[in-house]
Tab-separated table of C-alpha atoms in Angstrom:
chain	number	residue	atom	x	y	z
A	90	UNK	CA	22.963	-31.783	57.561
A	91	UNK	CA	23.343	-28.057	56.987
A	92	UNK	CA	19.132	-27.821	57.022
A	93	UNK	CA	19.800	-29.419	60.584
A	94	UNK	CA	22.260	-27.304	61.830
A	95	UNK	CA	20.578	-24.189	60.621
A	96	UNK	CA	17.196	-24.798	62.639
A	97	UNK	CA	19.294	-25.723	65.934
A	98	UNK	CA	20.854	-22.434	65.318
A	99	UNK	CA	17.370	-20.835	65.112
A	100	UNK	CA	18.448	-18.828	62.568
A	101	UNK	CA	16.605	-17.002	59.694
A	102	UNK	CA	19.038	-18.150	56.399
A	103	UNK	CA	17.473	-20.388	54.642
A	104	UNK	CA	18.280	-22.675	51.415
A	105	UNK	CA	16.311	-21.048	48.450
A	106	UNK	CA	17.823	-23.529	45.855
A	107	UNK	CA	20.256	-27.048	45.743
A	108	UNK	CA	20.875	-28.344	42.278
A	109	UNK	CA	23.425	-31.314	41.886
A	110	UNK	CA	25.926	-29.093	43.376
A	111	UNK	CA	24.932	-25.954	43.505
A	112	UNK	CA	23.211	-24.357	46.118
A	113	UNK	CA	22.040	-20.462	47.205
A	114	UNK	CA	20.579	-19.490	50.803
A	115	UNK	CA	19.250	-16.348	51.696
A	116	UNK	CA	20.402	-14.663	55.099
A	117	UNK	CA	20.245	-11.931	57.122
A	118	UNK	CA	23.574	-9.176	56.916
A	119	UNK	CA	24.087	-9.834	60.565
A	120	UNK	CA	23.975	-14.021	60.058
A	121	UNK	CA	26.326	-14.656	57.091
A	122	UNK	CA	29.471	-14.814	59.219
A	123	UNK	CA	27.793	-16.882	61.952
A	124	UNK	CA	26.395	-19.625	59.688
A	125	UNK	CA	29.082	-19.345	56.388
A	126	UNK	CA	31.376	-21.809	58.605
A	127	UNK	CA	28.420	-23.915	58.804
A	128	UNK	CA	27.307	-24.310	55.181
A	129	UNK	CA	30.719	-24.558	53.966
A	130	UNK	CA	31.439	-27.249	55.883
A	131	UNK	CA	28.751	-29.205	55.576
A	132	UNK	CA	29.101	-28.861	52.152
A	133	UNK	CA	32.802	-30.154	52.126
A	134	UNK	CA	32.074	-33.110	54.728
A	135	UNK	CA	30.935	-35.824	52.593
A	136	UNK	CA	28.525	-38.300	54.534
A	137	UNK	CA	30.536	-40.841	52.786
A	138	UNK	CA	34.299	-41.001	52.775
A	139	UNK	CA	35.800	-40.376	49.292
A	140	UNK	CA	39.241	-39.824	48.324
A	141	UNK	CA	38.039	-36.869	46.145
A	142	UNK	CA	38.187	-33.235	47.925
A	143	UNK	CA	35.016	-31.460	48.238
A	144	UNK	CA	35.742	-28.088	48.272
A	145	UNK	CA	33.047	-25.324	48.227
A	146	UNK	CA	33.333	-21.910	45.863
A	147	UNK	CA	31.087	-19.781	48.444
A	148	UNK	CA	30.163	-16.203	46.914
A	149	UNK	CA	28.519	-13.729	48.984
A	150	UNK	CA	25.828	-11.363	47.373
A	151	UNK	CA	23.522	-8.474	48.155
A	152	UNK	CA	20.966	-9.228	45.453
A	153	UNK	CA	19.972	-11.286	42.384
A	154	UNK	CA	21.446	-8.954	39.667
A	155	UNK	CA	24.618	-9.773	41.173
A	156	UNK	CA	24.210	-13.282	40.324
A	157	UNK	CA	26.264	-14.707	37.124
A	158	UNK	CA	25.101	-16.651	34.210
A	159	UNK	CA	27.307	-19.258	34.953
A	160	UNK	CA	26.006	-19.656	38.640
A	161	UNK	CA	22.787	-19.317	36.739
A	162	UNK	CA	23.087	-22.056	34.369
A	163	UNK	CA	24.135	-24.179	37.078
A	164	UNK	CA	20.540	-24.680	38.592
A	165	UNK	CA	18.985	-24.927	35.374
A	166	UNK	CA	18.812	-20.775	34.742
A	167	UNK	CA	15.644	-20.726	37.125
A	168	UNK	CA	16.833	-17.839	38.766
């Protein structure tokens, strides 16, 4: 859903990697606040209903260095 709603938006972020659940995009400075809203909550409407919250931990960085080894170990360390 998020892939969907990002090309009707026409915009340039993109999804660079979704592991179980973990995912990174890559966007523009000038998109992040304009499609944030839109990730996030695709990522916390389930397609299915569950009684379990599905909340996303969204970090915002300016390059790969920044990028922990814990975020990194959760797609495998292929980053």
């Amino acid at each position: 859903r998020v892939r969907e709603a990002l090309r009707k938006m026409r915009v340039k972020t993109h999804s660079l990697v979704e592991v179980h659940d973990s995912a990174f995009y890559e966007a523009p400075d000038k998109e992040i606040k304009i499609v944030n809203p839109v990730i996030k909550n695709g990522f916390e409407s389930p397609v299915y209903p569950i009684d379990i919250p599905m909340l996303m931990n969204e970090k915002i960085l300016k390059r790969w260095e920044e990028v922990g080894e814990d975020d990194k170990s959760a797609v495998g360390g292929k980053i």
